[in-house]
Amino acid sequence: VFRGFDLAATGLFAVGGARLGAEADLDLFGVLVVAFVSALGGGILRDVLVGDLPPAAFRSVSYELAAVAGAGIVIVWYQLVREIPSGVITPLDAAALGLFCATGTAKGLDVGTNHTLAALLGMITAVGGGVIRDLLLNRVPQVLRVEIYAVAAVVGAAAMVVAVRLEVPRARAMAVGAAVCFTVRMVSVGLDWNLPRVRGA
Amino acid sequence: VFRGFDLAATGLFAVGGARLGAEADLDLFGVLVVAFVSALGGGILRDVLVGDLPPAAFRSVSYELAAVAGAGIVIVWYQLVREIPSGVITPLDAAALGLFCATGTAKGLDVGTNHTLAALLGMITAVGGGVIRDLLLNRVPQVLRVEIYAVAAVVGAAAMVVAVRLEVPRARAMAVGAAVCFTVRMVSVGLDWNLPRVRGA
Amino acid sequence: VFRGFDLAATGLFAVGGARLGAEADLDLFGVLVVAFVSALGGGILRDVLVGDLPPAAFRSVSYELAAVAGAGIVIVWYQLVREIPSGVITPLDAAALGLFCATGTAKGLDVGTNHTLAALLGMITAVGGGVIRDLLLNRVPQVLRVEIYAVAAVVGAAAMVVAVRLEVPRARAMAVGAAVCFTVRMVSVGLDWNLPRVRGA
């Protein structure tokens, strides 16, 4: 079940990435690469940082297939995909964010880095793919500029770490982290929250 | 012999990178860095991903010397180098691409990732340096937008993997992969092929 | 004592990064990330390249705290910080540069890469954070375009390697490297040196 969720999250991030790639007028290969990077980049970054190499995404072909499937959907049905309202996309994306945040934090706890850094690793897993995607598309990563997105991942990861400290079983702690991340993200979109800019302070 | 080819390919990619760096109006150090990254970036990325650290490029100084030699040629004879016609540059670049693709795929097979992922690693080795170079020059990587370049590397890597599966000896399989990559690249330039854009589909 | 210097250098680079992040109109989270990357990116890149994973910055929370402290100073006192004259900033930054250059070279010598590559690693440690910062801010890394900055790090690293070869004790060799780097940087700013551009040659 867990693996199924993970692959679904990978596919969802690939759809989002492929959409942005197509909008940036990339060719077929470029759209595929951006989809891959969006879907697998965060996990690869996490595995590089903890030294678990080759990264999980390079050991099993199923993650690549999930990413290709996500990109394929956009390539084949681009006109349809671009008309999906954000009311559908935002919750799906928030769910994938929550899941990646939980798996990343779990890996951080496994390699025995301390708890603060495990939460940092969870956040990197969740937003890393989007950051590399934005670098490839030659723009300042969205996550640095607007909305409550990475902060949702940090809060979710912190909630999971607290749950683990309280000796909640691992699977349940991951569910807590993912749920908190999802909730913070959805509430912040609903209420149109943004972090303050430092310049204006 | 093999090592000689590898160093020649490194030098060629360094020349290409240094040319772009000089055109982007970088200073002497910037041109050197862009040459290094173009020549060694793909191999370093490959070695980081398979966990073979420090990367080969950091264990032997001969790769650095090849990259410096390539950059030096551009720095000393810039006016001459920029007038080399693309009819000379394209085949040399395609040959270096084929070679990097073969060495990357070989390494992927060595670390025992599966065959699909070995081919992916061959492609990353071949185009990774150019992608990092374009990021440093602050533009969308060329390989995501135009021409059959990365696709040539993928096809070459796949051909090599098939050859290995058919129990062709390793050295000959590498030659097959490099030759296929070179041929696909040259034919696509000759016939002015481009991949379709998703947006227009 | 050594560790104290290292943390101080981390905090200084974080202040510089946070300032640039605030000027680029990032939100609070973005300013924090840019501060982190500026302060810890070079060391993380070095640890990834030598395979010392997870990176030192992920094993002890004190580096994160130094980076957060640096960012916090900018966030709270932004109006004050932006008015600090460059006559104060440049020497502090040059001192941090020298220190990072010495610690990076030391690590390169420890992992037994050869001496040339240890110096290269020292340079990467010193300027790597700034390069990643500039990529995130979507601009060509400053270090590739203007001033004697990376070159100061290379010269400092080379001086340290020479000192180690002459069997100067490690701590003293590091002090030599850091001092040479600092001096080259300060003299080059004082005399307004720039490297020649290749294009103009």
Coordinates of C-alpha atoms in Angstrom, one line a residue:
Chain A
V1 CA 0.0 0.0 0.0
F2 CA 2.7 2.4 1.0
R3 CA 4.7 1.8 -2.2
G4 CA 1.5 2.4 -4.2
F5 CA 1.1 5.8 -2.6
D6 CA 4.7 6.7 -3.2
L7 CA 4.4 5.8 -6.9
A8 CA 1.2 7.8 -7.2
A9 CA 2.9 10.8 -5.6
T10 CA 5.8 10.4 -8.1
G11 CA 3.3 10.3 -11.0
L12 CA 1.5 13.4 -9.8
F13 CA 4.7 15.4 -9.5
A14 CA 5.6 14.3 -13.0
V15 CA 2.3 15.5 -14.3
G16 CA 2.9 18.9 -12.7
G17 CA 6.4 19.1 -14.0
A18 CA 5.5 18.0 -17.5
R19 CA 2.8 20.7 -17.6
L20 CA 5.3 23.4 -16.8
G21 CA 7.8 22.0 -19.3
A22 CA 5.2 22.1 -22.0
E23 CA 4.2 25.7 -21.1
A24 CA 7.9 26.7 -21.4
D25 CA 7.9 25.4 -25.0
L26 CA 10.4 22.6 -24.5
D27 CA 10.5 19.7 -26.9
L28 CA 9.4 16.2 -26.1
F29 CA 12.7 15.2 -24.5
G30 CA 12.7 18.4 -22.4
V31 CA 9.2 17.8 -21.1
L32 CA 10.3 14.3 -20.1
V33 CA 13.4 15.5 -18.3
V34 CA 11.5 18.2 -16.4
A35 CA 8.8 15.6 -15.4
F36 CA 11.6 13.3 -14.2
V37 CA 13.3 16.0 -12.3
S38 CA 10.2 17.2 -10.7
A39 CA 9.1 13.7 -9.7
L40 CA 12.5 12.1 -8.7
G41 CA 14.8 15.1 -8.1
G42 CA 13.8 15.5 -4.4
G43 CA 14.4 11.9 -3.6
I44 CA 17.6 11.8 -5.5
L45 CA 18.9 14.8 -3.7
R46 CA 18.0 13.2 -0.4
D47 CA 19.7 10.0 -1.3
V48 CA 22.9 11.8 -2.4
L49 CA 22.9 13.8 0.8
V50 CA 22.6 10.8 3.0
G51 CA 25.0 8.8 0.9
D52 CA 22.5 6.0 0.0
L53 CA 23.8 5.6 -3.6
P54 CA 22.9 4.8 -6.3
P55 CA 19.6 6.6 -5.3
A56 CA 16.5 4.6 -4.8
A57 CA 15.2 6.0 -8.1
F58 CA 18.1 4.4 -9.9
R59 CA 17.7 1.0 -8.3
S60 CA 14.2 0.2 -9.4
V61 CA 12.7 1.0 -12.7
S62 CA 9.2 1.5 -11.2
Y63 CA 9.8 5.1 -10.2
E64 CA 11.0 5.9 -13.7
L65 CA 7.8 4.2 -15.1
A66 CA 5.6 6.3 -12.8
A67 CA 7.4 9.5 -14.0
V68 CA 7.1 8.5 -17.6
A69 CA 3.4 7.7 -17.1
G70 CA 2.9 11.1 -15.6
A71 CA 4.7 12.8 -18.5
G72 CA 2.9 10.7 -21.0
I73 CA -0.5 11.8 -19.8
V74 CA 0.5 15.4 -20.3
I75 CA 2.1 14.8 -23.7
V76 CA -0.9 12.9 -25.1
W77 CA -3.7 15.0 -23.5
Y78 CA -2.0 18.3 -23.1
Q79 CA -5.1 20.4 -24.1
L80 CA -7.2 18.5 -21.5
V81 CA -4.5 18.6 -18.8
R82 CA -4.0 22.4 -19.0
E83 CA -7.7 22.9 -18.4
I84 CA -7.8 21.0 -15.1
P85 CA -8.9 23.6 -12.6
S86 CA -6.5 24.4 -9.7
G87 CA -9.3 23.2 -7.3
V88 CA -8.4 19.7 -8.5
I89 CA -4.6 20.2 -8.8
T90 CA -3.9 21.9 -5.5
P91 CA -5.2 19.1 -3.3
L92 CA -3.5 16.4 -5.3
D93 CA -0.2 18.3 -5.3
A94 CA -0.5 18.9 -1.5
A95 CA -1.1 15.2 -1.0
A96 CA 2.0 14.3 -2.9
L97 CA 3.9 17.0 -1.0
G98 CA 2.8 15.4 2.3
L99 CA 3.9 11.9 1.2
F100 CA 7.3 13.0 0.0
C101 CA 7.8 14.9 3.2
A102 CA 7.0 11.8 5.3
T103 CA 9.3 9.5 3.3
G104 CA 12.2 11.9 3.4
T105 CA 11.9 12.5 7.1
A106 CA 11.7 8.7 7.6
K107 CA 15.0 8.3 5.7
G108 CA 16.6 11.0 7.7
L109 CA 15.7 9.2 10.9
D110 CA 17.0 5.9 9.5
V111 CA 20.4 7.2 8.8
G112 CA 20.7 8.5 12.3
T113 CA 21.1 12.2 11.7
N114 CA 19.6 14.0 14.6
H115 CA 15.9 14.9 14.6
T116 CA 16.2 18.5 13.5
L117 CA 18.2 17.5 10.5
A118 CA 15.8 14.6 9.7
A119 CA 13.0 17.2 9.4
L120 CA 15.3 19.3 7.2
L121 CA 15.8 16.3 5.0
G122 CA 12.1 15.7 4.8
M123 CA 11.6 19.2 3.5
I124 CA 14.4 18.9 1.0
T125 CA 12.8 15.7 -0.3
A126 CA 9.5 17.4 -0.7
V127 CA 10.6 20.6 -2.4
G128 CA 13.9 19.6 -4.0
G129 CA 12.5 18.3 -7.2
G130 CA 10.6 21.6 -7.8
V131 CA 13.7 23.7 -7.1
I132 CA 15.8 21.7 -9.6
R133 CA 12.9 22.0 -12.1
D134 CA 12.8 25.8 -11.7
L135 CA 16.6 26.0 -12.2
L136 CA 16.3 24.1 -15.5
L137 CA 13.4 26.4 -16.5
N138 CA 15.7 29.3 -15.7
R139 CA 13.7 31.0 -13.1
V140 CA 14.0 31.8 -9.4
P141 CA 12.5 28.8 -7.6
Q142 CA 8.9 29.5 -6.8
V143 CA 9.2 28.0 -3.4
L144 CA 11.6 30.9 -2.4
R145 CA 9.2 33.6 -3.4
V146 CA 5.5 32.8 -2.8
E147 CA 3.0 30.9 -0.8
I148 CA 3.2 28.5 2.1
Y149 CA 4.7 25.5 0.4
A150 CA 8.1 24.5 1.9
V151 CA 6.9 25.7 5.2
A152 CA 4.0 23.2 5.1
A153 CA 6.7 20.5 4.4
V154 CA 8.8 21.7 7.4
V155 CA 5.8 21.7 9.7
G156 CA 4.7 18.3 8.5
A157 CA 8.2 16.9 9.0
A158 CA 8.4 18.4 12.5
A159 CA 5.1 16.9 13.4
M160 CA 6.3 13.5 12.3
V161 CA 9.5 13.9 14.3
V162 CA 7.5 14.8 17.4
A163 CA 5.3 11.8 16.9
V164 CA 8.3 9.5 16.6
R165 CA 9.7 11.0 19.8
L166 CA 6.4 10.2 21.5
E167 CA 7.0 6.6 20.4
V168 CA 4.1 6.6 17.9
P169 CA 4.8 3.6 15.5
R170 CA 6.7 4.6 12.4
A171 CA 3.8 4.1 9.9
R172 CA 1.4 6.1 12.0
A173 CA 3.9 8.9 12.5
M174 CA 4.4 9.1 8.8
A175 CA 0.6 9.4 8.3
V176 CA 0.6 12.2 10.9
G177 CA 3.4 14.1 9.1
A178 CA 1.8 13.8 5.7
A179 CA -1.6 14.8 7.1
V180 CA -0.2 17.9 8.9
C181 CA 1.8 18.9 5.8
F182 CA -1.4 18.5 3.6
T183 CA -3.5 20.5 6.0
V184 CA -1.1 23.4 6.4
R185 CA -0.8 23.6 2.6
M186 CA -4.5 23.5 2.0
V187 CA -5.4 26.0 4.7
S188 CA -2.8 28.4 3.5
V189 CA -4.1 28.3 -0.1
G190 CA -7.7 28.6 1.2
L191 CA -6.8 31.7 3.2
D192 CA -4.3 33.0 0.7
W193 CA -1.4 33.2 3.1
N194 CA 2.0 34.4 2.1
L195 CA 5.1 34.8 4.1
P196 CA 6.2 38.4 4.6
R197 CA 9.0 39.7 2.4
V198 CA 12.1 40.8 4.2
R199 CA 12.6 43.8 2.1
G200 CA 9.3 45.3 3.1
A201 CA 9.9 44.7 6.8
Chain B
V1 CA 44.1 3.5 -26.4
F2 CA 40.8 3.8 -24.7
R3 CA 42.1 6.3 -22.1
G4 CA 43.5 8.3 -25.0
F5 CA 40.1 8.6 -26.6
D6 CA 38.5 9.5 -23.2
L7 CA 41.0 12.3 -22.7
A8 CA 40.5 13.6 -26.2
A9 CA 36.8 13.7 -25.7
T10 CA 37.3 15.6 -22.4
G11 CA 39.5 18.1 -24.2
L12 CA 36.9 18.5 -27.0
F13 CA 34.1 19.2 -24.6
A14 CA 36.3 21.7 -22.8
V15 CA 37.0 23.6 -26.1
G16 CA 33.2 23.8 -26.8
G17 CA 32.5 25.0 -23.2
A18 CA 35.3 27.5 -23.2
R19 CA 34.0 29.0 -26.5
L20 CA 30.5 29.5 -25.0
G21 CA 32.0 30.9 -21.9
A22 CA 34.1 33.4 -23.9
E23 CA 31.0 34.4 -25.9
A24 CA 29.1 35.0 -22.6
D25 CA 31.8 37.6 -21.7
L26 CA 33.1 35.7 -18.7
D27 CA 36.6 36.5 -17.4
L28 CA 39.5 34.1 -17.6
F29 CA 38.5 32.2 -14.5
G30 CA 34.9 31.9 -15.6
V31 CA 36.0 30.5 -19.0
L32 CA 38.1 27.9 -17.2
V33 CA 35.3 26.9 -14.9
V34 CA 32.8 26.6 -17.8
A35 CA 35.3 24.5 -19.7
F36 CA 35.9 22.3 -16.7
V37 CA 32.2 21.8 -16.1
S38 CA 31.4 21.1 -19.7
A39 CA 34.2 18.5 -19.9
L40 CA 34.0 16.9 -16.5
G41 CA 30.5 17.7 -15.2
G42 CA 28.8 14.7 -16.8
G43 CA 31.3 12.2 -15.4
I44 CA 31.2 13.8 -12.0
L45 CA 27.4 13.7 -11.9
R46 CA 27.6 10.0 -13.0
D47 CA 30.1 9.2 -10.2
V48 CA 28.1 11.1 -7.6
L49 CA 24.9 9.2 -8.6
V50 CA 26.6 5.8 -8.4
G51 CA 28.5 6.7 -5.2
D52 CA 31.9 6.2 -6.7
L53 CA 33.5 9.0 -4.7
P54 CA 35.7 11.0 -5.0
P55 CA 34.7 11.1 -8.7
A56 CA 37.3 9.7 -11.2
A57 CA 37.9 13.3 -12.4
F58 CA 39.2 14.1 -8.9
R59 CA 41.4 11.1 -8.5
S60 CA 43.7 11.6 -11.5
V61 CA 45.0 14.9 -12.6
S62 CA 45.1 14.0 -16.3
Y63 CA 41.4 14.8 -16.8
E64 CA 42.0 18.3 -15.3
L65 CA 45.0 18.7 -17.6
A66 CA 42.9 17.7 -20.7
A67 CA 40.2 20.3 -19.7
V68 CA 42.8 23.0 -19.0
A69 CA 44.4 22.2 -22.4
G70 CA 41.0 22.6 -24.1
A71 CA 40.3 25.8 -22.4
G72 CA 43.9 27.1 -23.1
I73 CA 43.4 26.6 -26.8
V74 CA 40.3 28.8 -26.7
I75 CA 41.9 31.4 -24.5
V76 CA 45.1 31.7 -26.6
W77 CA 43.5 31.4 -30.1
Y78 CA 40.0 32.7 -29.5
Q79 CA 39.7 34.6 -32.8
L80 CA 40.8 31.4 -34.7
V81 CA 38.6 29.0 -32.7
R82 CA 35.4 31.1 -33.2
E83 CA 35.9 30.8 -36.9
I84 CA 36.1 27.0 -37.0
P85 CA 33.0 26.1 -39.2
S86 CA 30.3 24.0 -37.6
G87 CA 31.1 21.3 -40.3
V88 CA 34.2 20.6 -38.3
I89 CA 32.8 21.1 -34.8
T90 CA 29.7 19.0 -35.1
P91 CA 31.4 15.7 -36.0
L92 CA 34.0 16.2 -33.3
D93 CA 31.4 17.0 -30.7
A94 CA 29.3 14.0 -31.8
A95 CA 32.3 11.7 -31.4
A96 CA 32.9 13.0 -27.9
L97 CA 29.2 12.6 -27.1
G98 CA 29.3 9.0 -28.3
L99 CA 32.4 8.2 -26.2
F100 CA 31.0 9.7 -23.0
C101 CA 27.7 7.8 -23.6
A102 CA 29.6 4.6 -23.8
T103 CA 31.8 5.1 -20.7
G104 CA 28.8 6.2 -18.7
T105 CA 26.7 3.2 -19.7
A106 CA 29.7 0.9 -18.9
K107 CA 29.9 2.3 -15.4
G108 CA 26.2 1.9 -15.0
L109 CA 26.5 -1.8 -15.9
D110 CA 29.4 -2.2 -13.5
V111 CA 27.6 -1.0 -10.4
G112 CA 24.9 -3.4 -11.2
T113 CA 22.0 -1.1 -11.7
N114 CA 19.6 -2.7 -14.1
H115 CA 20.0 -2.3 -17.9
T116 CA 17.4 0.4 -18.4
L117 CA 19.1 2.6 -15.7
A118 CA 22.5 1.9 -17.1
A119 CA 21.4 3.4 -20.3
L120 CA 19.9 6.4 -18.4
L121 CA 23.3 6.8 -16.7
G122 CA 25.0 6.8 -20.1
M123 CA 22.8 9.6 -21.3
I124 CA 23.4 11.6 -18.1
T125 CA 27.2 11.2 -18.5
A126 CA 27.0 12.4 -22.1
V127 CA 24.7 15.5 -21.6
G128 CA 25.1 16.3 -17.9
G129 CA 28.1 18.6 -18.4
G130 CA 26.3 20.6 -21.0
V131 CA 23.3 21.0 -18.7
I132 CA 25.4 22.3 -15.8
R133 CA 27.2 24.6 -18.2
D134 CA 23.9 26.1 -19.4
L135 CA 22.8 26.5 -15.8
L136 CA 26.0 28.5 -15.0
L137 CA 25.4 30.6 -18.1
N138 CA 21.9 31.3 -16.9
R139 CA 19.9 29.8 -19.8
V140 CA 17.5 26.9 -20.3
P141 CA 19.7 23.9 -21.2
Q142 CA 19.9 23.7 -24.9
V143 CA 19.4 19.9 -24.8
L144 CA 15.8 20.4 -23.5
R145 CA 14.8 22.6 -26.3
V146 CA 16.3 21.8 -29.7
E147 CA 17.8 19.2 -31.9
I148 CA 18.4 15.4 -31.5
Y149 CA 21.2 15.4 -29.0
A150 CA 20.3 13.6 -25.8
V151 CA 18.1 11.3 -27.8
A152 CA 21.2 10.3 -29.8
A153 CA 22.9 9.5 -26.4
V154 CA 19.9 7.4 -25.2
V155 CA 19.8 5.5 -28.5
G156 CA 23.5 4.8 -28.4
A157 CA 23.4 3.7 -24.7
A158 CA 20.4 1.4 -25.5
A159 CA 22.3 -0.1 -28.4
M160 CA 25.3 -0.8 -26.1
V161 CA 23.1 -2.4 -23.5
V162 CA 21.5 -4.6 -26.2
A163 CA 25.0 -5.6 -27.4
V164 CA 26.1 -6.5 -23.8
R165 CA 22.9 -8.6 -23.4
L166 CA 23.8 -10.5 -26.7
E167 CA 27.1 -11.2 -25.0
V168 CA 29.2 -9.0 -27.3
P169 CA 32.5 -8.4 -25.4
R170 CA 32.5 -5.2 -23.4
A171 CA 35.0 -3.2 -25.5
R172 CA 33.2 -4.0 -28.7
A173 CA 29.8 -3.2 -27.2
M174 CA 31.2 0.2 -26.2
A175 CA 32.3 0.8 -29.7
V176 CA 28.8 -0.1 -31.0
G177 CA 27.2 2.3 -28.5
A178 CA 29.5 5.2 -29.4
A179 CA 29.1 4.5 -33.1
V180 CA 25.3 4.4 -32.9
C181 CA 25.2 7.6 -30.9
F182 CA 27.6 9.4 -33.3
T183 CA 25.5 8.2 -36.3
V184 CA 22.1 9.3 -34.9
R185 CA 23.5 12.7 -34.0
M186 CA 25.1 13.3 -37.4
V187 CA 22.1 12.0 -39.4
S188 CA 19.8 14.2 -37.3
V189 CA 21.9 17.3 -38.0
G190 CA 22.2 16.4 -41.7
L191 CA 18.5 16.1 -42.0
D192 CA 17.7 19.0 -39.6
W193 CA 15.5 16.9 -37.3
N194 CA 13.9 18.3 -34.2
L195 CA 11.7 16.7 -31.7
P196 CA 8.1 18.0 -31.7
R197 CA 7.1 20.5 -29.1
V198 CA 4.4 19.4 -26.8
R199 CA 2.6 22.7 -26.8
G200 CA 2.1 22.6 -30.5
A201 CA 0.7 19.0 -30.4
Chain C
V1 CA 39.1 27.7 18.7
F2 CA 39.2 26.3 15.2
R3 CA 35.6 25.3 15.4
G4 CA 34.7 28.8 16.6
F5 CA 36.3 30.3 13.6
D6 CA 34.5 27.9 11.3
L7 CA 31.1 28.7 12.8
A8 CA 31.9 32.5 12.6
A9 CA 32.7 32.1 8.9
T10 CA 29.5 30.2 8.4
G11 CA 27.5 33.0 10.1
L12 CA 29.2 35.7 8.0
F13 CA 28.5 33.9 4.7
A14 CA 24.9 33.5 5.9
V15 CA 24.6 37.3 6.5
G16 CA 25.9 38.0 3.0
G17 CA 23.5 35.5 1.4
A18 CA 20.5 36.7 3.4
R19 CA 21.2 40.3 2.3
L20 CA 21.2 39.3 -1.4
G21 CA 18.1 37.2 -0.9
A22 CA 16.3 40.1 0.7
E23 CA 17.4 42.4 -2.1
A24 CA 16.0 39.9 -4.6
D25 CA 12.6 40.3 -2.9
L26 CA 12.3 36.8 -1.7
D27 CA 10.0 35.9 1.2
L28 CA 11.1 34.9 4.7
F29 CA 11.7 31.3 3.7
G30 CA 13.5 32.2 0.6
V31 CA 15.9 34.5 2.5
L32 CA 16.6 31.6 5.0
V33 CA 17.3 29.2 2.1
V34 CA 19.6 31.5 0.3
A35 CA 21.4 32.2 3.6
F36 CA 21.8 28.4 4.3
V37 CA 23.0 27.7 0.8
S38 CA 25.5 30.6 0.9
A39 CA 26.9 29.4 4.2
L40 CA 26.7 25.7 3.9
G41 CA 26.6 25.0 0.2
G42 CA 30.3 25.0 -0.4
G43 CA 31.0 22.5 2.5
I44 CA 28.1 20.3 1.4
L45 CA 29.4 20.2 -2.2
R46 CA 32.8 19.3 -0.9
D47 CA 31.5 16.5 1.3
V48 CA 29.4 15.1 -1.6
L49 CA 32.4 15.2 -3.9
V50 CA 34.7 13.3 -1.4
G51 CA 31.9 10.9 -0.4
D52 CA 31.8 12.0 3.3
L53 CA 28.1 11.6 3.7
P54 CA 25.9 12.8 5.2
P55 CA 27.8 16.1 4.9
A56 CA 29.2 17.6 8.1
A57 CA 26.6 20.3 8.0
F58 CA 23.9 17.6 8.4
R59 CA 25.6 15.8 11.3
S60 CA 25.7 18.6 13.7
V61 CA 23.1 21.2 14.2
S62 CA 25.5 23.9 15.2
Y63 CA 26.2 24.8 11.5
E64 CA 22.5 25.2 10.9
L65 CA 22.3 27.4 14.0
A66 CA 25.1 29.6 12.8
A67 CA 23.4 30.0 9.4
V68 CA 20.0 30.7 11.0
A69 CA 21.7 33.3 13.3
G70 CA 23.2 35.0 10.3
A71 CA 19.9 35.1 8.4
G72 CA 18.1 36.2 11.6
I73 CA 20.4 39.3 11.9
V74 CA 19.5 40.3 8.4
I75 CA 15.8 39.6 8.8
V76 CA 15.5 41.6 12.0
W77 CA 17.8 44.5 11.2
Y78 CA 17.6 44.6 7.4
Q79 CA 17.6 48.4 7.2
L80 CA 20.8 48.5 9.4
V81 CA 22.5 45.7 7.6
R82 CA 22.1 47.1 4.2
E83 CA 23.8 50.3 5.3
I84 CA 27.0 48.5 6.5
P85 CA 29.7 50.0 4.2
S86 CA 31.7 47.7 2.0
G87 CA 34.8 48.7 3.9
V88 CA 33.5 46.5 6.7
I89 CA 31.9 43.8 4.7
T90 CA 34.8 43.1 2.3
P91 CA 37.4 42.2 5.0
L92 CA 34.9 40.0 6.9
D93 CA 33.9 38.2 3.8
A94 CA 37.6 37.8 2.8
A95 CA 38.3 36.3 6.2
A96 CA 35.5 33.8 5.8
L97 CA 36.7 33.0 2.3
G98 CA 40.2 32.2 3.6
L99 CA 38.9 30.0 6.4
F100 CA 36.6 27.9 4.1
C101 CA 39.4 27.6 1.6
A102 CA 41.7 26.2 4.4
T103 CA 39.1 23.7 5.7
G104 CA 38.3 22.5 2.2
T105 CA 41.9 22.0 1.3
A106 CA 42.5 20.1 4.6
K107 CA 39.6 17.7 3.8
G108 CA 41.0 17.2 0.3
L109 CA 44.4 16.2 1.8
D110 CA 42.7 13.9 4.3
V111 CA 40.8 11.8 1.7
G112 CA 44.1 11.3 -0.1
T113 CA 43.3 12.9 -3.4
N114 CA 46.5 14.3 -4.8
H115 CA 47.7 17.8 -3.9
T116 CA 46.5 19.6 -7.0
L117 CA 43.0 18.2 -6.5
A118 CA 43.1 19.1 -2.8
A119 CA 43.7 22.7 -3.7
L120 CA 40.8 22.5 -6.3
L121 CA 38.6 21.1 -3.5
G122 CA 39.6 24.0 -1.2
M123 CA 38.5 26.5 -3.9
I124 CA 35.2 24.6 -4.4
T125 CA 34.5 24.8 -0.7
A126 CA 35.2 28.5 -0.6
V127 CA 33.2 29.6 -3.6
G128 CA 30.7 26.7 -4.1
G129 CA 28.1 28.2 -1.8
G130 CA 28.1 31.5 -3.6
V131 CA 27.7 29.8 -7.0
I132 CA 24.7 27.8 -5.8
R133 CA 23.3 31.0 -4.3
D134 CA 23.6 32.8 -7.6
L135 CA 22.0 29.9 -9.5
L136 CA 19.0 30.1 -7.1
L137 CA 18.8 33.9 -7.7
N138 CA 18.8 33.2 -11.4
R139 CA 22.0 35.0 -12.4
V140 CA 25.4 34.1 -13.8
P141 CA 27.6 33.3 -10.8
Q142 CA 29.4 36.5 -9.9
V143 CA 32.6 34.6 -9.4
L144 CA 32.8 33.7 -13.1
R145 CA 32.5 37.3 -14.2
V146 CA 34.2 39.8 -12.0
E147 CA 37.0 40.5 -9.5
I148 CA 39.7 38.3 -8.0
Y149 CA 37.7 36.0 -5.7
A150 CA 38.0 32.4 -6.6
V151 CA 41.5 33.1 -7.7
A152 CA 42.3 34.2 -4.2
A153 CA 40.9 30.9 -2.9
V154 CA 43.0 29.0 -5.4
V155 CA 46.2 30.8 -4.4
G156 CA 45.5 30.4 -0.7
A157 CA 44.8 26.6 -1.2
A158 CA 48.0 26.3 -3.2
A159 CA 50.0 28.0 -0.5
M160 CA 48.6 25.7 2.1
V161 CA 49.4 22.6 0.0
V162 CA 53.0 23.9 -0.5
A163 CA 53.2 24.4 3.3
V164 CA 52.0 20.9 3.9
R165 CA 54.6 19.6 1.5
L166 CA 57.3 21.5 3.4
E167 CA 56.1 19.6 6.5
V168 CA 54.7 22.6 8.2
P169 CA 52.3 21.3 10.9
R170 CA 48.7 21.1 9.6
A171 CA 47.2 23.8 11.8
R172 CA 50.0 26.3 10.8
A173 CA 49.6 25.3 7.1
M174 CA 45.9 26.1 7.4
A175 CA 46.7 29.5 8.9
V176 CA 49.1 30.2 6.0
G177 CA 46.5 29.2 3.4
A178 CA 43.8 31.3 5.0
A179 CA 46.1 34.3 5.4
V180 CA 47.3 34.1 1.8
C181 CA 43.8 33.9 0.5
F182 CA 42.7 36.9 2.7
T183 CA 45.6 39.0 1.5
V184 CA 45.2 38.3 -2.2
R185 CA 41.5 39.1 -2.0
M186 CA 42.1 42.4 0.0
V187 CA 45.0 43.6 -2.2
S188 CA 42.9 42.8 -5.4
V189 CA 40.0 44.8 -4.1
G190 CA 42.3 47.7 -2.9
L191 CA 43.9 47.9 -6.4
D192 CA 40.7 47.2 -8.2
W193 CA 42.1 44.2 -10.1
N194 CA 40.0 42.2 -12.5
L195 CA 40.9 39.2 -14.6
P196 CA 41.0 39.9 -18.4
R197 CA 38.0 38.8 -20.4
V198 CA 38.8 36.3 -23.1
R199 CA 36.5 37.9 -25.6
G200 CA 38.5 41.1 -25.6
A201 CA 41.8 39.3 -25.9

